[in-house]
XYZ file of C-alpha atoms in Angstrom:
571
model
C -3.108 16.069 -1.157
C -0.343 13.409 -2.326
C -2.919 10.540 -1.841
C -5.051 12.483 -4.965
C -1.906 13.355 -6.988
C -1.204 9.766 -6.928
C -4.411 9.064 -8.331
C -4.689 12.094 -10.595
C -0.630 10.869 -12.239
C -2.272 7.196 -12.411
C -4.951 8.696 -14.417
C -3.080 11.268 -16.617
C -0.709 8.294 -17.271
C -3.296 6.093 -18.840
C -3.992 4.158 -15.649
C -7.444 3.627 -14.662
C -7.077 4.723 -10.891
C -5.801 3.998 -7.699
C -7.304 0.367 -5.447
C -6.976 -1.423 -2.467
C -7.384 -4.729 -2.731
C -8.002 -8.155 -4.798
C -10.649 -10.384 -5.571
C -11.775 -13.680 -6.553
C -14.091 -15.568 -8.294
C -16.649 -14.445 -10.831
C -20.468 -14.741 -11.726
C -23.098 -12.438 -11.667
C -24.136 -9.269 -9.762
C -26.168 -9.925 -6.399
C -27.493 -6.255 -6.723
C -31.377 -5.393 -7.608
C -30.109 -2.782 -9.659
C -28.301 -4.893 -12.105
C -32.105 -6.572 -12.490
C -32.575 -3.246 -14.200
C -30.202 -3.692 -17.181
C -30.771 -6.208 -19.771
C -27.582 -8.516 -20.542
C -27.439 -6.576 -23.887
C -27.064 -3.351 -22.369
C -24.198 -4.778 -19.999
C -20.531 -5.086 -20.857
C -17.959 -7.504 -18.980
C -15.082 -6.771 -16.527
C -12.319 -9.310 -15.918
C -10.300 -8.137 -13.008
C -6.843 -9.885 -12.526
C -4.711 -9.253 -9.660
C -0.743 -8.851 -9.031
C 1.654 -7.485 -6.631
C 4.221 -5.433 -6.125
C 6.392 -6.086 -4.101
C 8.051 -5.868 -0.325
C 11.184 -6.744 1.308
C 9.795 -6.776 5.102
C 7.686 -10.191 4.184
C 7.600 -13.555 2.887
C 4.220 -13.861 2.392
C 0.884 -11.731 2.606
C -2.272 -14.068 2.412
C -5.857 -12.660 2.568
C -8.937 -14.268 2.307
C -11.783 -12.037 0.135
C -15.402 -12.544 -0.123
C -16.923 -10.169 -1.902
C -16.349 -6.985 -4.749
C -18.663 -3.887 -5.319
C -18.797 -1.420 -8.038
C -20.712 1.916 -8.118
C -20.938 4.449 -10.317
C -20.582 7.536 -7.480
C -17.355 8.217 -5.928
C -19.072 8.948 -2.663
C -21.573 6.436 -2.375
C -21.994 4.927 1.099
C -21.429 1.183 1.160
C -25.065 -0.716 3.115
C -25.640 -4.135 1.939
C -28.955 -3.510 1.849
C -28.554 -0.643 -1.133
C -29.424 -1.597 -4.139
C -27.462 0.853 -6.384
C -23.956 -1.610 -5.514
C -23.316 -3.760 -8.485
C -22.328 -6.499 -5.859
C -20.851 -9.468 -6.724
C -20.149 -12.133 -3.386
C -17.982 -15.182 -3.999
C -19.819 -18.458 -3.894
C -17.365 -19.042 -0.460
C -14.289 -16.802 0.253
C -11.116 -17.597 -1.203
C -7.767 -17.102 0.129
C -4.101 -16.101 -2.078
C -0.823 -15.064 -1.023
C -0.550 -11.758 -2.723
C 3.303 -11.859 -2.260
C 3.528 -14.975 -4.688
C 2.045 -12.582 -7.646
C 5.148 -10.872 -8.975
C 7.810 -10.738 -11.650
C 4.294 -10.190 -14.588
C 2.337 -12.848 -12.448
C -1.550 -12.780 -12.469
C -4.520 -14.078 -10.607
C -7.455 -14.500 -12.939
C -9.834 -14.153 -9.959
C -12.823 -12.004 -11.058
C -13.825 -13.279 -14.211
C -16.695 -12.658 -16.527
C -18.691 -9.584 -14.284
C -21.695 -8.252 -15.811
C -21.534 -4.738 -15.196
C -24.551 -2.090 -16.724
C -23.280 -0.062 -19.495
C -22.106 3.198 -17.897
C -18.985 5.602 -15.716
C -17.870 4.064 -12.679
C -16.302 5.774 -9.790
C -15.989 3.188 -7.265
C -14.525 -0.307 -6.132
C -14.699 -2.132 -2.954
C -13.411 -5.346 -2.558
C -14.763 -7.108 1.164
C -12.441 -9.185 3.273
C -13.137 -11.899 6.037
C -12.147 -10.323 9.097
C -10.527 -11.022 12.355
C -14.022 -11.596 14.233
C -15.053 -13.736 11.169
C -15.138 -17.637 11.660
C -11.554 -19.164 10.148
C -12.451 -20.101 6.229
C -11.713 -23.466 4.715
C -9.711 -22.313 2.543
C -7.500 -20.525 4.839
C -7.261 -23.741 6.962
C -6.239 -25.954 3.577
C -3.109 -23.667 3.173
C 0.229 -24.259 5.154
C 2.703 -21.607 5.825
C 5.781 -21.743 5.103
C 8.210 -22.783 7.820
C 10.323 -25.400 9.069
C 7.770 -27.373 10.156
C 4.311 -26.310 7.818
C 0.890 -25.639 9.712
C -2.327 -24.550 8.384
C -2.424 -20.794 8.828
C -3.973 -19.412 11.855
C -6.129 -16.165 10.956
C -7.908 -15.350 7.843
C -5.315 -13.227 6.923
C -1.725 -13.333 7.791
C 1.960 -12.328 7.208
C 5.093 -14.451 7.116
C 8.074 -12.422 7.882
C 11.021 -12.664 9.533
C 11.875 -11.560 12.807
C 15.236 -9.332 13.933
C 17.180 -12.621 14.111
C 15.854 -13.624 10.792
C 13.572 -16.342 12.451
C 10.314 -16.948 10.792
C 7.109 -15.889 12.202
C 3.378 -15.315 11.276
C 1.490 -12.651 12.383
C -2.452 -11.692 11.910
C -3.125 -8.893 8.912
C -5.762 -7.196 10.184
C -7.848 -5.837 8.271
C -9.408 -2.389 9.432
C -13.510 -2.455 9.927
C -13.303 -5.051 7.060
C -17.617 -4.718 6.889
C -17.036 -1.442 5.079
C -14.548 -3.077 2.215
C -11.526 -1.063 0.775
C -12.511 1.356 -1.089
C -10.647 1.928 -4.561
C -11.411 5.407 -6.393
C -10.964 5.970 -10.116
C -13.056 6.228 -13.104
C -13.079 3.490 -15.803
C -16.126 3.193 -18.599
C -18.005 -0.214 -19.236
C -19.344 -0.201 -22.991
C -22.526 -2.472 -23.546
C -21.261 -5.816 -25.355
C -17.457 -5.043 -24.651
C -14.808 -6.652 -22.417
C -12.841 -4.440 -19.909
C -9.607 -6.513 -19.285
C -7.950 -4.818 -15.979
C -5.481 -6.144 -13.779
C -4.957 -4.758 -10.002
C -1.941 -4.411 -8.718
C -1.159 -4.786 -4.890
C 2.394 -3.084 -4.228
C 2.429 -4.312 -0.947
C 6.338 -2.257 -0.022
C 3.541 0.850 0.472
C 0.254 -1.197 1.954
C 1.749 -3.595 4.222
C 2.129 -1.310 7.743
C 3.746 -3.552 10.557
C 3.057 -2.374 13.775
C 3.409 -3.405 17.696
C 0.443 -3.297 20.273
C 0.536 -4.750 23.914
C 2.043 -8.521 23.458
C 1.825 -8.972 19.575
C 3.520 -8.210 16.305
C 0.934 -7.646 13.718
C 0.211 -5.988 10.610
C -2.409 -4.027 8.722
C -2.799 -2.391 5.119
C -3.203 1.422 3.931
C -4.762 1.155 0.630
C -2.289 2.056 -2.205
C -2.988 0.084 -5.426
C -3.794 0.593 -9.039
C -4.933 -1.448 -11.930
C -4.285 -1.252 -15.227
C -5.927 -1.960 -18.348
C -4.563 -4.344 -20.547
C -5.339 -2.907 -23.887
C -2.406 -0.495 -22.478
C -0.159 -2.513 -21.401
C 3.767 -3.239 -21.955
C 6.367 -4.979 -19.985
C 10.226 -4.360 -19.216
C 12.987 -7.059 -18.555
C 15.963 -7.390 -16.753
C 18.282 -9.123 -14.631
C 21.115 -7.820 -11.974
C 24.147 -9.907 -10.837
C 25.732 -10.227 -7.463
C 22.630 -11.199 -5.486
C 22.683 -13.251 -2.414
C 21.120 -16.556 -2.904
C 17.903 -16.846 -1.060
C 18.496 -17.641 2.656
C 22.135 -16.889 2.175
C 23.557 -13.286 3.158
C 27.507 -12.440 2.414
C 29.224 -8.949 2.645
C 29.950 -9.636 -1.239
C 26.581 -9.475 -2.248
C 22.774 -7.655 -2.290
C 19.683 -8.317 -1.446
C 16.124 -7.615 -1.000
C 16.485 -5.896 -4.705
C 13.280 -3.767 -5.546
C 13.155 -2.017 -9.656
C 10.593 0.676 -9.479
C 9.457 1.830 -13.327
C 9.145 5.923 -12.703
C 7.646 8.838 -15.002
C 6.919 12.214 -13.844
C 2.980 13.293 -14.343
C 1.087 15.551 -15.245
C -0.774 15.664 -11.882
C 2.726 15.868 -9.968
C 4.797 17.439 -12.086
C 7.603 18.228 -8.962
C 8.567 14.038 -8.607
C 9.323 11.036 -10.348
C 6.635 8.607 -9.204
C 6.640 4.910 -8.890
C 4.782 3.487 -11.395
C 5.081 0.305 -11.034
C 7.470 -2.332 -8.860
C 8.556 -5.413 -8.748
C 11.409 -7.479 -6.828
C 14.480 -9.200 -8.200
C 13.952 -13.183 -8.121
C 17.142 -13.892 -5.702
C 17.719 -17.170 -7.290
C 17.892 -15.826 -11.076
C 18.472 -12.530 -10.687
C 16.176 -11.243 -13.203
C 12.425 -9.167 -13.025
C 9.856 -8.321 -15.142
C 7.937 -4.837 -14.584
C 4.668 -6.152 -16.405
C 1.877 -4.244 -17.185
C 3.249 -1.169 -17.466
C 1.067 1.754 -19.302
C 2.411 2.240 -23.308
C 0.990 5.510 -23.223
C -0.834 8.373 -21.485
C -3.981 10.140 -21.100
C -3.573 12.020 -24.210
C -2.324 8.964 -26.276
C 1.464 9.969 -26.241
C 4.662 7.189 -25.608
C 5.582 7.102 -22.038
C 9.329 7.099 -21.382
C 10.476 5.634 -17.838
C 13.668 6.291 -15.678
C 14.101 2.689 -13.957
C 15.271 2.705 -10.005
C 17.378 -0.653 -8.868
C 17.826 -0.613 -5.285
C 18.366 -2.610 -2.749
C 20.294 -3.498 0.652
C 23.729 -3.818 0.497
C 24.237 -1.973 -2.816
C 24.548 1.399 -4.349
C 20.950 2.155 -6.046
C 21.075 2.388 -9.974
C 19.031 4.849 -12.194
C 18.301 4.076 -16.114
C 16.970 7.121 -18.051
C 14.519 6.962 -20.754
C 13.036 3.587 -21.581
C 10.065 3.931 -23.736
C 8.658 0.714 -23.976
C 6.896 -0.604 -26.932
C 5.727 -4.194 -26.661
C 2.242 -5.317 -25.878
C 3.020 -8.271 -23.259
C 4.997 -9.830 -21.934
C 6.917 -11.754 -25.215
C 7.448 -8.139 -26.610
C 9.282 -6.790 -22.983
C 11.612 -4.034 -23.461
C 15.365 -5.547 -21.860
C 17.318 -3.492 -19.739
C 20.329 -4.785 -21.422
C 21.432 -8.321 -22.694
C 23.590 -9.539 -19.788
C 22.773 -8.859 -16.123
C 23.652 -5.283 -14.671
C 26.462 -5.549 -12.370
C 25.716 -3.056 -9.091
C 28.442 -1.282 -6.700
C 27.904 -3.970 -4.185
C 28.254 -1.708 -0.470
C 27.500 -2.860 3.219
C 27.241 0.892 4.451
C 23.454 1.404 5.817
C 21.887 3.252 8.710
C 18.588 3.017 9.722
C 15.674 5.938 10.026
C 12.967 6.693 12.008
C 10.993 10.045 12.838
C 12.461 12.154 15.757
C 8.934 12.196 17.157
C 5.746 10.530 16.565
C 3.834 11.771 13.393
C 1.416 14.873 13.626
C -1.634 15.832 13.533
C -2.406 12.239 12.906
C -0.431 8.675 13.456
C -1.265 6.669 10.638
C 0.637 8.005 7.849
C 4.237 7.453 5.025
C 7.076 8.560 4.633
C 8.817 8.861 0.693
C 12.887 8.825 0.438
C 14.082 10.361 -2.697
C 17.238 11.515 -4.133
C 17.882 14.638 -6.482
C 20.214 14.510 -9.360
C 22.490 17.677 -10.665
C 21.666 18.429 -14.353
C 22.596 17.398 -16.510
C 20.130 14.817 -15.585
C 16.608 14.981 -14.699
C 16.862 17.513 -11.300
C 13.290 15.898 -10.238
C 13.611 13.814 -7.483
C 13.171 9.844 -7.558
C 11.617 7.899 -4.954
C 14.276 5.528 -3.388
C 12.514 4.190 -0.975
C 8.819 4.371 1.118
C 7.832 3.704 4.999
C 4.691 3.528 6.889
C 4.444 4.438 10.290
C 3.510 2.375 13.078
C -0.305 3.619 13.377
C -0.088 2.786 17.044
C 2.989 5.095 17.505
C 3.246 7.405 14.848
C 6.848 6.113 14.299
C 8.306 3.196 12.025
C 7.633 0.036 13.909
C 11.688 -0.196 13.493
C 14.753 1.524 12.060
C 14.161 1.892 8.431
C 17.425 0.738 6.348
C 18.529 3.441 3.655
C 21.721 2.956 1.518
C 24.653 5.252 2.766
C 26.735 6.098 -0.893
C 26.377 7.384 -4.274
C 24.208 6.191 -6.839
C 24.959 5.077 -10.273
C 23.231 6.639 -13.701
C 23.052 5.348 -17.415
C 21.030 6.588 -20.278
C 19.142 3.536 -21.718
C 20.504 1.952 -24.695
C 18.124 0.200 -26.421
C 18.827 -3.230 -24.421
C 22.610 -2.691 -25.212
C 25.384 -2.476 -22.825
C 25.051 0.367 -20.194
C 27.279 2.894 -18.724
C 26.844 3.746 -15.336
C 28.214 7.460 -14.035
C 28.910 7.237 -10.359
C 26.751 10.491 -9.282
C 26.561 12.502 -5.839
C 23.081 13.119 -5.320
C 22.468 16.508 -4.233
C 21.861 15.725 -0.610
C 24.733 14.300 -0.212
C 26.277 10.802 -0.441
C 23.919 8.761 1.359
C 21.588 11.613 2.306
C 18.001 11.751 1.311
C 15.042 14.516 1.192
C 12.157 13.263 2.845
C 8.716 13.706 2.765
C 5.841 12.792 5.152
C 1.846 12.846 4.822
C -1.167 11.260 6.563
C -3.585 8.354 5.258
C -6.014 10.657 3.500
C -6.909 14.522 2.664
C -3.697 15.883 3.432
C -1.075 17.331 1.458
C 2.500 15.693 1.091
C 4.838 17.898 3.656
C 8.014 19.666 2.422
C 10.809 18.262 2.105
C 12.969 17.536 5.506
C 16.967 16.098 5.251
C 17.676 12.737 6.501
C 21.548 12.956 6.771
C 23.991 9.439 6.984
C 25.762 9.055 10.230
C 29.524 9.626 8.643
C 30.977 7.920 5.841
C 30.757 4.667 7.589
C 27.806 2.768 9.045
C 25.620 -0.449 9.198
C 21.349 -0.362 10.565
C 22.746 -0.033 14.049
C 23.632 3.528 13.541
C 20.524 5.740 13.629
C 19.597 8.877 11.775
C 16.878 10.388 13.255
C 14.596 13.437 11.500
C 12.146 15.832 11.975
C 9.302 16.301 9.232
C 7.326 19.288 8.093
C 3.582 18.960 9.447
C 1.385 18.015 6.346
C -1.651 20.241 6.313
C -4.988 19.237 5.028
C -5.445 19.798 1.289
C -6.480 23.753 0.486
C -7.667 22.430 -3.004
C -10.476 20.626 -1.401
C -13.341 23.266 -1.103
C -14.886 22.566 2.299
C -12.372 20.625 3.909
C -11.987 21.426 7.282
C -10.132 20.175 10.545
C -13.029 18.407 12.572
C -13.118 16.081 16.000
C -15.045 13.544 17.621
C -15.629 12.978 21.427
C -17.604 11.031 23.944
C -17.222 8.421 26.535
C -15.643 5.074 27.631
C -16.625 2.405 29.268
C -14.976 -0.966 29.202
C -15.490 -3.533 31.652
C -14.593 -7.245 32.133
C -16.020 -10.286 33.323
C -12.439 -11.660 34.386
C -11.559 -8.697 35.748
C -8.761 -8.238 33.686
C -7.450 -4.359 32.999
C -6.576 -3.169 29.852
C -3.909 -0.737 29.691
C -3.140 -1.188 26.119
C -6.651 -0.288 24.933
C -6.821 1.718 22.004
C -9.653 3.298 20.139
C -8.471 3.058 16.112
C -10.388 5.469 14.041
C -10.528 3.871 9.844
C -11.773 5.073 6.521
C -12.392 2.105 4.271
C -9.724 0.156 5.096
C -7.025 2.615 6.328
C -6.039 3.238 9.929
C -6.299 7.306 10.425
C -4.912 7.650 13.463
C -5.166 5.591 17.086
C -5.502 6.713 20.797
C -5.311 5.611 23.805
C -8.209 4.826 26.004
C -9.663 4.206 29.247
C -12.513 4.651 31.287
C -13.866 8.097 31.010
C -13.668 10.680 27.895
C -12.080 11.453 24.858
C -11.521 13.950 22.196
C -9.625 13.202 19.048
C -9.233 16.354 16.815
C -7.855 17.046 12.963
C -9.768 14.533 11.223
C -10.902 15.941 8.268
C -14.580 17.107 7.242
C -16.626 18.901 5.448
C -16.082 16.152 2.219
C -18.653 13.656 0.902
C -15.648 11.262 1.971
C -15.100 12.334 5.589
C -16.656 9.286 7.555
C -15.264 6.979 9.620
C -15.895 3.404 11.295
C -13.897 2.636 14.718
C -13.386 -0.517 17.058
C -11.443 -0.439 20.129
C -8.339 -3.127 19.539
C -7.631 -3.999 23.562
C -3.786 -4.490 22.402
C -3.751 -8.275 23.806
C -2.837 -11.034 22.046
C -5.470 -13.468 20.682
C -6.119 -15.455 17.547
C -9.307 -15.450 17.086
C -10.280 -11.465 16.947
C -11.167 -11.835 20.600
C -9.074 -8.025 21.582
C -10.920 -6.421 18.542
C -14.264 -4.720 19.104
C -16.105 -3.089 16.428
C -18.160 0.239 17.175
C -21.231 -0.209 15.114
C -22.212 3.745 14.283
C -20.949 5.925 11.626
C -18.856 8.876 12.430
C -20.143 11.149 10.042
C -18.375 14.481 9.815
C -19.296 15.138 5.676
C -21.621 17.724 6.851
C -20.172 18.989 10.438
C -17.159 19.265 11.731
C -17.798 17.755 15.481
C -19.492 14.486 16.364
C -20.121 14.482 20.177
C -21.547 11.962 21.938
C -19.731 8.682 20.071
C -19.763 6.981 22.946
C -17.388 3.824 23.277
C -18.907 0.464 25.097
C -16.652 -2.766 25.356
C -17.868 -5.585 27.837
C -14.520 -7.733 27.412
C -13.964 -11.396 28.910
C-alpha cells in the first residue's frame, strides 16, 4: 500500500518514520512500566515539532494533552496498560501548527525519559470536541478583523470562496485513541535522541461539508526527523503577490517540495519535505532535510516550486551538505524568477471515491529523458470523507513547466519542458486512508489552452485494491442496528456513522433508524480495528452533534463484526 511505501522511503531515506501529530511539554513517564527501568538504563528524547505547509488555511491550532511511546507496532492503546511509556502534560497546551514553517521549531517535548530499547510506536492525545474548552485555547485570539478568543479546542482559519475569513472546528477523529505514528527509532541508555516532527498539513488538513457547517479534520501524514541527520536548503522566488494582495502579474500560495526517489518506491519522486514561500520576502527554507540515507550514502534532491498563478519549476540534483540551518544549501544567489500564468482549472473526481470515502489523490507530471522520466508530485488532495469527492474544485496549473540542473547556488537555466501528459495535463493517482495500494495512474486533461478554476476537469480513478503484500489482509464488514432518538423531537437527516483508525476517517455512511452494513474495511491485520461515533451533521460548538460509540470494532482476527449496534439519545 502507498501509506507503507511512504513510510518504508522515509525509512530507507534516513528518516525515522512516518507521525501524526505534535506535542508539548516534557517531564517524566506516567507509566508503571517506566518504574521498571532505572534512570541509568534510560536515554532521553526531545521531540520538536514543525510544519509543512498548506495553501487552503491561515491557521491550524490544536490543543494536545498527552504523548505515548511503545515498543510494539500493534499495541492497543488502554490507559490503564502499563506497557505505554506515557507522558500527560501538566495541562494541555494549544499551538498553531501553521505558524511553524520556513526551519521553525516548537521545543515542546523536552527531556523524556524513555527505557533503553526499539520503539515502534507514537501516539500523541488531543482534547477533543466533547472535551471542556482549555485555558489555553480561550487565551489565544484568532486572527480577524475584529480578534476573539477561539471557539473549539481545535480550529482552522481559512478563507472562504469570497476570500472572507472564517474559523471552523478541526475535529479530531475518536481523539481518546490518540494518532497513532508508526516507525522504528532506538533509545540508547545515557544518550539524547534529538527528533523533530514535522506536520505537512497540504496532506493532513481534509476540509469537508456536513449538514449546516464547514469543518475540517486530519488524516495522519507526518514524519520526524532526527537531527544528527539533518541539512537545510535556501531560496527565494520573485514575482509574488504581497500578502492580501492578488494581481494577474503575480503568484501565489507558492509551495517548494524537496523530492528523492526511494528505495521503497522506486516508480515516483516523493515529497520529502515542504515548505511555503513567505509572500512578503519571497524566500523559504526546507529545514531538516535528511543528509543521507539508510545505508549512509549523500542524498541528492530534485526541488518542485509551484504555485497558483505560475508555471511550476523543477531543480535537479541538489545534494545538500550543511548541518543546520547556517550551512543551508542556496538555490541560487538572487531570487528565481517564475513564468508568471493565470491559466488554471479546477479538479474533482467524476464520482465519489470507492470502496471507501476517506481517501487522496497525488498530481504528478512526467518528464521526457533526458531528464529523470519518474514522475514528480505537483500537487496532493484529500477527499471530502463525507462525500468521497474534494470538498471543492481543486486548482491545478494549465502550462508547461520549467527545468534547470542545479548549479551549485549559481545562476540557473530554466528549459521550458512539455510534460508528457500534456501541457497542463497530469497523471493521477488515488488510494484510501490505510491498507490499500496506490491506484494506477488515471489522466486529468486541461479544458483547452485557456482556462481559470471555473472551468472543470473532471476524472475517473482506478479502484485501489487492498495491499496483496499484507499476508492476511482481507476485505471485512461490520453491521448492526440504529437507533437515535430525541428529546426535542428534532430529526436528523444528516446523521452519519464515521468509522476511524487512530485518528483517520476510513470512510462515513449515512444513517437512520434501522440497519446497516458497511463492507471493505480491511482485516485480518494486528492493525485492523476501528473506533466510531455518529456526527448528527448539525452545527454546534461545543461537540454537542458528535457521539462517540464506546466498543471496539475489532476485525484483526475476523472479517465480520455483527451486532455493533448504534444508540444516540440526542437533545
Amino acid at each position: 500500500m502507498q501509506q507503507t511505501k511512504i513510510v518504508q522511503a522515509l525509512v530507507s531515506i534516513g528518516l525515522v518514520g512516518l507521525l501524526a501529530a505534535c506535542g508539548g511539554g516534557g517531564g517524566g513517564s506516567s507509566s508503571a512500566n517506566s518504574g521498571a527501568a532505572t534512570p541509568s538504563a534510560n536515554g532521553t528524547v526531545n521531540m520538536a515539532v514543525t510544519d509543512g505547509p498548506s495553501d487552503a488555511v491561515s491557521h491550524v491550532w490544536v490543543t494536545i494533552k498527552s504523548i505515548a511511546f511503545h515498543t510494539s507496532a500493534d499495541q492497543v492503546w488502554t490507559p490503564s496498560d502499563a506497557t505505554w511509556q506515557n507522558f500527560p502534560l501538566p495541562a494541555p497546551i494549544t499551538i498553531d501548527l501553521a505558524s511553524l514553517n520556513n526551519g521553525a521549531m516548537n521545543p515542546v517535548f523536552a527531556n523524556l525519559s524513555l527505557p533503553a530499547g526499539t520503539y515502534k510506536q507514537i501516539r500523541f492525545f488531543f482534547a477533543g470536541a466533547n472535551d471542556a474548552l482549555s485555558s489555553t485555547a480561550q487565551a489565544i485570539n484568532d486572527n480577524e478583523s475584529t480578534p476573539t478568543p477561539l471557539q473549539w479546542n481545535d480550529q482552522v482559519e481559512y478563507q472562504d470562496a469570497t476570500g472572507t475569513t472564517k474559523e471552523a472546528p478541526l475535529v479530531i477523529a475518536y481523539p481518546t485513541q490518540g494518532m497513532q505514528l508508526h516507525g522504528t527509532f532506538n533509545v540508547s541508555a545515557g544518550s539524547t535522541l534529538n527528533l523533530v516532527t514535522d506536520f505537512d498539513l497540504d496532506k493532513i488538513i481534509v476540509p469537508y461539508s456536513h449538514g449546516a457547517q464547514q469543518s475540517f479534520t486530519m488524516r495522519p501524514n507526518l514524519t520526524y526527523f532526527d537531527l544528527s541527520n539533518a541539512g537545510a536548503i535556501s531560496g527565494s522566488v520573485a514575482s509574488i503577490c504581497p500578502a492580501g494582495t492578488l494581481a494577474a502579474t503575480c503568484a501565489y500560495n507558492l509551495i517548494v517540495h524537496a523530492e528523492a526517489v526511494t528505495t521503497a518506491d522506486p516508480s515516483r519522486h516523493t515529497a520529502i519535505r515542504s515548505t511555503s514561500v513567505d509572500p512578503g520576502t519571497g524566500n523559504f527554507m526546507l529545514f531538516p532535510v535528511p543528509l543521507k540515507d539508510g545505508a549512509g550514502n549523500a542524498l541528492s534532491y530534485d526541488i518542485v516550486v509551484r504555485g497558483r498563478q505560475m508555471e511550476t519549476m523543477i531543480v535537479t540534483g541538489l545534494t545538500p551538505t550543511g548541518s543546520n540551518l547556517a550551512g543551508a544549501a542556496a538555490l541560487q544567489s538572487t531570487p528565481i524568477t517564475p513564468v508568471i500564468n493565470t491559466n488554471e482549472y479546477g479538479a474533482n473526481l467524476f464520482s465519489a471515491l470507492t470502496p471507501l470515502t476517506g481517501g487522496y489523490a497525488i498530481f504528478e507530471q512526467t518528464l521526457a529523458a533526458p531528464y529523470s522520466t519518474l514522475p514528480y508530485e505537483v500537487r496532493w488532495s484529500n477527499t471530502d470523507p463525507f462525500t468521497g469527492m474534494f470538498d471543492k474544485p481543486f486548482p491545478l496549473e494549465n502550462a508547461q513547466v520549467h527545468v534547470a540542473p542545479y548549479n551549485n547556488g549559481g545562476a540557473l537555466t530554466f528549459a521550458s519542458v512539455t510534460p508528457v501528459e500534456g501541457a497542463g495535463n497530469y497523471s493521477v493517482a488515488v488510494n484510501e486512508a490505510k491498507y490499500y495500494s496506490l491506484s494506477s495512474l488515471a489522466a486529468v486533461n486541461a479544458p483547452g489552452t485557456s482556462s481559470t478554476i471555473a472551468n472543470l476537469s473532471t476524472f475517473t480513478p482506478a479502484t485501489p485494491a487492498l495491499d496483496a503484500s499484507i499476508n492476511g489482509l482481507v476485505s471485512g464488514s461490520v453491521s448492526g442496528n440504529v437507533v437515535i432518538t430525541s428529546q426535542s423531537g428534532t430529526s436528523y437527516p444528516n446523521a452519519r456513522l464515521v468509522i476511524a483508525s487512530l485518528g483517520t476517517i476510513v470512510t462515513t455512511v449515512p444513517i437512520s433508524n434501522g440497519t446497516y452494513t458497511i463492507n471493505n474495511l480491511p482485516s485480518g491485520v494486528p492493525g485492523t480495528y476501528y473506533y466510531a461515533y455518529v456526527d448528527l451533521g448539525t452545527a454546534a460548538t461545543n461537540g454537542s452533534s458528535i457521539f462517540p460509540l464506546n466498543s471496539m470494532i475489532d476485525l484483526r482476527n475476523s472479517n465480520s463484526v455483527s451486532g455493533f449496534n448504534v444508540t444516540v439519545a440526542a437533545p
